[in-house]
Coordinates of C-alpha atoms and ligand atoms in Angstrom, one line a residue:
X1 CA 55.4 139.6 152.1
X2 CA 57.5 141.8 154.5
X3 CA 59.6 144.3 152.5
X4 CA 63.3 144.6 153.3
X5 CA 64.8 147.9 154.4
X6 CA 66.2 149.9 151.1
X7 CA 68.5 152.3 152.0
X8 CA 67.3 155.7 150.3
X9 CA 69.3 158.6 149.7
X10 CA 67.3 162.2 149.3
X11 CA 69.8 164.4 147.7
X12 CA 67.8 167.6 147.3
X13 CA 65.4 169.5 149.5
X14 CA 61.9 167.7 149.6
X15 CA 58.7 168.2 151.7
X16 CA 59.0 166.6 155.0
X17 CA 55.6 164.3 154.0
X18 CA 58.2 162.5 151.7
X19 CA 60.6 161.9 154.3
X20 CA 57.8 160.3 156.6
X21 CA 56.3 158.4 154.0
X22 CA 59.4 156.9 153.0
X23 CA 60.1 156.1 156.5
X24 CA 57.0 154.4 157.1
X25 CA 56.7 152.3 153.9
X26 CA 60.4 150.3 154.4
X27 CA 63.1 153.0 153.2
X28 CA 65.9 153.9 155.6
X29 CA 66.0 157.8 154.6
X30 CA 69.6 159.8 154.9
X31 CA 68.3 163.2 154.2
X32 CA 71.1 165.1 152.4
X33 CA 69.5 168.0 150.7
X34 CA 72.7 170.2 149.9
X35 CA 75.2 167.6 149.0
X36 CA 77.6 168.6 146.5
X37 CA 78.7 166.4 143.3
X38 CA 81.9 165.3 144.8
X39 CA 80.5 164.2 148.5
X40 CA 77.6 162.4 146.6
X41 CA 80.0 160.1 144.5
X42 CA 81.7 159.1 147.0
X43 CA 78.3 158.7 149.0
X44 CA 76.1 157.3 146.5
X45 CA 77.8 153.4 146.5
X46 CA 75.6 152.3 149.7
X47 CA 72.6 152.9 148.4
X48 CA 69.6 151.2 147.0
X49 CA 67.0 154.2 146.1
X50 CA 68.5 157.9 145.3
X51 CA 65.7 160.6 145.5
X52 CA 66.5 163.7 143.8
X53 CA 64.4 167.0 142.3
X54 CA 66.4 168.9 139.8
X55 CA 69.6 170.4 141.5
X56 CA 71.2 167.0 141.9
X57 CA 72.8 166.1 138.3
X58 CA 73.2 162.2 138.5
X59 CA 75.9 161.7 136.1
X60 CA 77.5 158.6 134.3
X61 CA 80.3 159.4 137.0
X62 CA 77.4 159.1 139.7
X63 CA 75.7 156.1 138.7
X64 CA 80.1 155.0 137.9
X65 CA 80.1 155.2 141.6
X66 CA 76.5 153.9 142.0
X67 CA 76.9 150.1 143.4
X68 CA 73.4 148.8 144.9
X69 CA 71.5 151.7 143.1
X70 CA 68.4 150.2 141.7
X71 CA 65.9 152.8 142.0
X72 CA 66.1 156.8 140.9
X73 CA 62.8 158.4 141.9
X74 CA 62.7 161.9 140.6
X75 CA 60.6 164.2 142.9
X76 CA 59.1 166.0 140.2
X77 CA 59.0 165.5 136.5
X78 CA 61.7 166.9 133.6
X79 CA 64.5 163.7 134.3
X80 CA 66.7 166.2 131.8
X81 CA 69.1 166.0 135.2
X82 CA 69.8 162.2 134.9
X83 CA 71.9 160.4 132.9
X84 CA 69.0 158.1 131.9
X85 CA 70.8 156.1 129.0
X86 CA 73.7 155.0 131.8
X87 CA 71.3 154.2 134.3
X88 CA 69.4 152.2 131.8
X89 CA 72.7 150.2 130.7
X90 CA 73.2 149.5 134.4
X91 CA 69.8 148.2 134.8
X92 CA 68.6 151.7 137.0
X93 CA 65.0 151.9 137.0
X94 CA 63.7 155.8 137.1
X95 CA 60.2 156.6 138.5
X96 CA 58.6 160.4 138.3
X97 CA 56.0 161.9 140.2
X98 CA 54.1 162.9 137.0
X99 CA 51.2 164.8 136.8
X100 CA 52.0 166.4 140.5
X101 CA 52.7 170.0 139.6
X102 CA 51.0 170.6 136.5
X103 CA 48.0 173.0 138.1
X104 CA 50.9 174.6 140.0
X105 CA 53.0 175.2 136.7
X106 CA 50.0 176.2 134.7
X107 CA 48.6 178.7 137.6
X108 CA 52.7 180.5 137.3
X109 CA 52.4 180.6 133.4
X110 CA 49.1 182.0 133.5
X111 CA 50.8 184.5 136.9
X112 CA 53.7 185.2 134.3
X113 CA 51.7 186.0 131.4
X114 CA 49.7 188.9 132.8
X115 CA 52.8 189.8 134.6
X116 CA 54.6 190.9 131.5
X117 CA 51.6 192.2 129.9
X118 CA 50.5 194.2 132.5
X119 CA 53.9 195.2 133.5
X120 CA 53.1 194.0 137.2
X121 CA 56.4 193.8 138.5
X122 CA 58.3 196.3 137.3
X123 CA 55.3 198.7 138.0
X124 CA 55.4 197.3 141.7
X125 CA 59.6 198.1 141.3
X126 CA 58.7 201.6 140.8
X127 CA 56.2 202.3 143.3
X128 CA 58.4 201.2 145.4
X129 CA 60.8 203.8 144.4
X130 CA 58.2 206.7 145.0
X131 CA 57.6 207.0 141.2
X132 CA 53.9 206.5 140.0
X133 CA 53.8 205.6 136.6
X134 CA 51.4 204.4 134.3
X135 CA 52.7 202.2 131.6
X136 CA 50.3 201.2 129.4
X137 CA 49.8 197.5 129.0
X138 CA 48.4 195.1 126.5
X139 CA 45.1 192.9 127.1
X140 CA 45.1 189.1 126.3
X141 CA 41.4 188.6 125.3
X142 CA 41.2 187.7 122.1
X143 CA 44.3 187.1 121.4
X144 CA 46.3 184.4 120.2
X145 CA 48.2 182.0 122.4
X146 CA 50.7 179.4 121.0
X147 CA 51.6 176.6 123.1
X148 CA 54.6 174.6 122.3
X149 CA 54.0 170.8 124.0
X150 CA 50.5 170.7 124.7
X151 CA 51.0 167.9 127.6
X152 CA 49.5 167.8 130.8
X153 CA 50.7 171.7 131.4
X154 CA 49.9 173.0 128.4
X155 CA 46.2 171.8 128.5
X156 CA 45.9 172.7 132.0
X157 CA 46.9 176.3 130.5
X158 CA 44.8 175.8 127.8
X159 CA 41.7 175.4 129.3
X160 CA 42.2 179.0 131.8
X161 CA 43.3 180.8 128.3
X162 CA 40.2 179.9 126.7
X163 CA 37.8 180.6 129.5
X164 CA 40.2 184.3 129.1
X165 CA 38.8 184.9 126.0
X166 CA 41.7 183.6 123.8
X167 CA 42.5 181.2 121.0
X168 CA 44.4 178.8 121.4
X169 CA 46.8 177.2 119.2
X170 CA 49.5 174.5 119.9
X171 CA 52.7 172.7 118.0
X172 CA 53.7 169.1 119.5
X173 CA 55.6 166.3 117.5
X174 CA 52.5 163.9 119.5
X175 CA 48.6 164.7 119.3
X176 CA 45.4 164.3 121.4
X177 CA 42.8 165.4 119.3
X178 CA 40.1 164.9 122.4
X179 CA 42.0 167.5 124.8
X180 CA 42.1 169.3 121.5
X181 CA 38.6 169.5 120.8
X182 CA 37.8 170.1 124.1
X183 CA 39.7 173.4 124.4
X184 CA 38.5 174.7 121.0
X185 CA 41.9 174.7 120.0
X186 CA 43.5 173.4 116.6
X187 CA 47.2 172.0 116.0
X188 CA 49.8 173.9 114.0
X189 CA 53.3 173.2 112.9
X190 CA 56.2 175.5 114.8
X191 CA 56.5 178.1 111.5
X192 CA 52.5 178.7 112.0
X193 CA 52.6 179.0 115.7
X194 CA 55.3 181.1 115.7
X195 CA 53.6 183.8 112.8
X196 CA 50.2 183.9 114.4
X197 CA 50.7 183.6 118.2
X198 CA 50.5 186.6 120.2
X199 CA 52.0 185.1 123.3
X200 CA 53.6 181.9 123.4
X201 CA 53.7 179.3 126.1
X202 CA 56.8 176.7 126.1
X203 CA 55.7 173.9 127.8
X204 CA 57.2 170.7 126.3
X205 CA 59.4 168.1 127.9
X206 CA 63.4 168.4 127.0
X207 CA 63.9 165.2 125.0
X208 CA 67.1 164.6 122.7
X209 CA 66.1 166.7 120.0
X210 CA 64.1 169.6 121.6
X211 CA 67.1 171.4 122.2
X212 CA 67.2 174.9 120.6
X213 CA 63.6 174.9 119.2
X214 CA 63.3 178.3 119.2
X215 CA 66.8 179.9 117.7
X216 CA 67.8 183.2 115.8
X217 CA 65.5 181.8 112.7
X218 CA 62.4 181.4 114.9
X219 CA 62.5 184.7 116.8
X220 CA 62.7 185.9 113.3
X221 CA 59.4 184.4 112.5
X222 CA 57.5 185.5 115.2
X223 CA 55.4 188.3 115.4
X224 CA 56.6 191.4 116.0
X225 CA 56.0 192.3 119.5
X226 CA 54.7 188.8 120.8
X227 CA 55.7 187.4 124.1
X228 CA 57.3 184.3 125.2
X229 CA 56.2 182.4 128.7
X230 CA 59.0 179.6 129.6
X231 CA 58.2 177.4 132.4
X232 CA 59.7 174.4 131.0
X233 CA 63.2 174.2 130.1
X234 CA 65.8 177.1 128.8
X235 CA 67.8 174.7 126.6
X236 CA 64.6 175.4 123.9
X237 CA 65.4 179.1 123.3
X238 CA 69.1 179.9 121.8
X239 CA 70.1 182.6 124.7
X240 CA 72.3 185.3 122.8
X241 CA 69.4 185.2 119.8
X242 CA 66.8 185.9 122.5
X243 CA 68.9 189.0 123.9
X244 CA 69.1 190.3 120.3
X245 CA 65.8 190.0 119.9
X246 CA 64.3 191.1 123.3
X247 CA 66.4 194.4 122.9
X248 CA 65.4 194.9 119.0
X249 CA 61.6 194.9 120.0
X250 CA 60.9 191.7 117.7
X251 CA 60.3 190.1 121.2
X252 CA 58.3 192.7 123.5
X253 CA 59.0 190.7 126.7
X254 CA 60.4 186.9 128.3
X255 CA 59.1 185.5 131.8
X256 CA 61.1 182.3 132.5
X257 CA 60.7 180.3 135.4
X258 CA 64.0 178.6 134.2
X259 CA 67.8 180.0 133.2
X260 CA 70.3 178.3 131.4
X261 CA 72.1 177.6 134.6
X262 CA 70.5 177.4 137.3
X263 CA 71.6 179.7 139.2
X264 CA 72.5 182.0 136.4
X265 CA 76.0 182.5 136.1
X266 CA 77.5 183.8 132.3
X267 CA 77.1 187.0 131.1
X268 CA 74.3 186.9 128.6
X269 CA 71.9 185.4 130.8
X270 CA 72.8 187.9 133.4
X271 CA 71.9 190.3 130.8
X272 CA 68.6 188.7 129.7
X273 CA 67.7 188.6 133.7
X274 CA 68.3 192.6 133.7
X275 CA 66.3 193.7 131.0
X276 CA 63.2 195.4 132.1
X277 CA 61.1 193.9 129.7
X278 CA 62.3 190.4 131.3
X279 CA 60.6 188.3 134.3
X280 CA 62.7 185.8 136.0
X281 CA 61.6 183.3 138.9
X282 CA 64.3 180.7 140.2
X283 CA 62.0 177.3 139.1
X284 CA 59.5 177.6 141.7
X285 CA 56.9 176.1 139.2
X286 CA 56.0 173.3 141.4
X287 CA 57.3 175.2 144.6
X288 CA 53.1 175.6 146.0
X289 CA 52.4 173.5 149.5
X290 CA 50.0 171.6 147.4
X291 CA 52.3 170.2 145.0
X292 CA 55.3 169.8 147.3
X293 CA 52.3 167.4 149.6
X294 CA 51.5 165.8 145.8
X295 CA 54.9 165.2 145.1
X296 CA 55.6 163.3 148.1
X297 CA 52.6 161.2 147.6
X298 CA 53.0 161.1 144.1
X299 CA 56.8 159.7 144.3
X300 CA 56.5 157.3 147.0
X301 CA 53.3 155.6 145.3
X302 CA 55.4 155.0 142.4
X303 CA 58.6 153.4 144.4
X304 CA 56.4 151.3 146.3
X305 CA 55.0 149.8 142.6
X306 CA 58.3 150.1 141.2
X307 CA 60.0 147.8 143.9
X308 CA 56.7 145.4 143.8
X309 CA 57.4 145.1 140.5
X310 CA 60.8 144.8 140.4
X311 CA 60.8 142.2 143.5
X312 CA 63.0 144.3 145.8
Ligands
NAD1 P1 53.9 166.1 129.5 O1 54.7 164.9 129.2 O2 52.5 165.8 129.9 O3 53.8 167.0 128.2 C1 54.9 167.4 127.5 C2 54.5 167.6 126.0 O4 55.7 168.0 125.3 C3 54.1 166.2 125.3 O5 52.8 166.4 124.8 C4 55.2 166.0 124.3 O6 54.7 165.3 123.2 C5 55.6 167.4 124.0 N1 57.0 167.5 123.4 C6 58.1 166.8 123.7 N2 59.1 167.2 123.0 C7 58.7 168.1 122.1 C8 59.2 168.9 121.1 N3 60.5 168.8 120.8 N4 58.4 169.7 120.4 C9 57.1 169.9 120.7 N5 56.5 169.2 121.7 C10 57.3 168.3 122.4 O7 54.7 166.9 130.6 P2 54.1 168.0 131.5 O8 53.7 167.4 132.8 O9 53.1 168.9 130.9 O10 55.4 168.9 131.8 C11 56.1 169.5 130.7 C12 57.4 170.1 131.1 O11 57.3 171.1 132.1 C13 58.3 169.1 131.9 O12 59.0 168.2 131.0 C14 59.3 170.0 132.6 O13 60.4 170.3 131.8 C15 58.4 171.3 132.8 N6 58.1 171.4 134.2 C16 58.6 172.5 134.8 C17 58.3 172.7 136.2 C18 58.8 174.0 136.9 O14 59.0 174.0 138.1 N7 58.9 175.1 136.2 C19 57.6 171.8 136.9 C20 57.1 170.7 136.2 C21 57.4 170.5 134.9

């Protein structure tokens, strides 16, 4: 059957593949990537399909506003930024783009790891200041990694850690003993993972009760001078208890590909960022050509079923 025209709204700043794609497969694209929350309420009541990556926040307010909307696509994967228990009362179907950054995200943990163990940045900072020093660094071969949400990322980190040399443990609330086995790895609960891990991957998903995994407690299980990789989501680690502990030494270093607000803007995150034991990048975890191009694919594939499926 011929489709109709939905009228699709891409509120944040996608690869241009996505914007042809949706073009040529029935969506009537207004390509908004910078819109701010008050423009996009007033915006959002013509349209059918909203397209969004994280920067956009669709609030109750938005989908209040939100008239035809049948259809959020997320261009990515955390929907942390949606309202999704509104959306669902009003009948708003949400579709991801799983699975399309996940070597992307696990290639920057691994980047971010040796990173802060090796001291590459702020060694590269110096340098650039004329001063040649040689800090001494840490190795991660047989070592001990903890990952925290051993999903599609963490396996896909997994798998390089092991072929590194280390052992790999992992804490999820859901197990799949096969990817498990396959890594060599075994499954611990938070207490154990956070006593014997050397380094410490965070790569779950932000679901209702996730928030503050990792508080003042925690950080004062861990071992002393262990390091902490976060590519998933800040709201896991308590902020002021993670200063405390990064300047106390308990913590020897943090490389985040996330802040608390994004950008950062209160004063112990600013802090965090200016440690120099700290490693910030502004959530470019799935910022790679490949996985923009993924994405794109990714997302549209799973409009076009979710439409088919809903009849639109
Ligand atoms: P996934 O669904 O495959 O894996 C997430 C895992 O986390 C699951 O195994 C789940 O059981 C586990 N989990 C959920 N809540 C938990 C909790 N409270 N404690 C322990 N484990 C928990 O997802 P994925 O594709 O591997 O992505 C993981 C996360 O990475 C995303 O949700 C997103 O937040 C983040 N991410 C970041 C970027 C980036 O740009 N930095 C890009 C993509 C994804």
């Amino acid at each position: 059957r011929v489709n109709a025209i939905l009228r699709a709204l891409v509120s944040d700043p996608v690869d241009n593949l996505m914007i042809e794609e949706l073009n040529s497969n029935h969506f009537e694209v207004s390509y908004e990537p910078t819109i701010d929350a008050e423009t996009l309420k007033d915006k959002v009541k013509i349209f059918d399909v909203l397209v969004v990556r994280s920067r956009t926040k669709v609030t109750h307010e938005v989908l209040e506003k939100a008239e035809r909307l049948k259809i959020i696509a997320r261009a990515g994967i955390g929907t942390d930024n949606i309202d999704v228990s509104s959306a669902k009362e009003k009948g708003i179907h949400i579709v991801t783009a799983a699975g399309s950054s996940t070597q992307s995200v696990s290639e920057l943990s691994i980047g971010l790891a040796l990173s802060l163990t090796r001291k590459i940045p702020f060694l590269d900072r110096k340098s650039k200041e004329n001063i040649w020093k040689k800090d001494t660094g840490t190795e991660l071969y047989e070592k001990t990694a903890g990952i925290i949400g051993f999903g599609r990322i963490g396996y896909a980190t997994a798998k390089v850690l092991k072929a590194m040399g280390l052992k790999v443990i992992a804490y999820d609330i859901y197990h799949n003993q096969k990817t498990m086995e396959e890594i060599g790895g075994s499954y611990v609960s938070l207490k154990d993972l956070l006593e014997k891990s050397d380094i410490i991957f965070l790569q779950a998903t932000l679901t209702d009760g996730g928030a503050k995994l990792i508080s003042k407690n925690e950080l004062g299980m861990m071992k002393r001078g262990s390091y902490i990789v976060n590519t998933s989501r800040s709201e896991f680690i308590d902020g002021p208890s993670l200063l405390q502990a990064l300047k106390d030494g308990k913590v020897a270093g943090y490389a985040a590909d996330v802040t608390w607000n994004e950008p950062p803007n209160n004063e112990w995150e600013n802090e965090i960022i200016s440690l120099e034991n700290v490693i910030i990048t502004p959530h470019i975890g799935a910022q790679t050509v490949e996985a923009q191009k993924r994405v794109a694919k990714y997302t549209v594939e799973n409009l076009i079923k979710k439409r088919e499926e809903i009849g639109l």
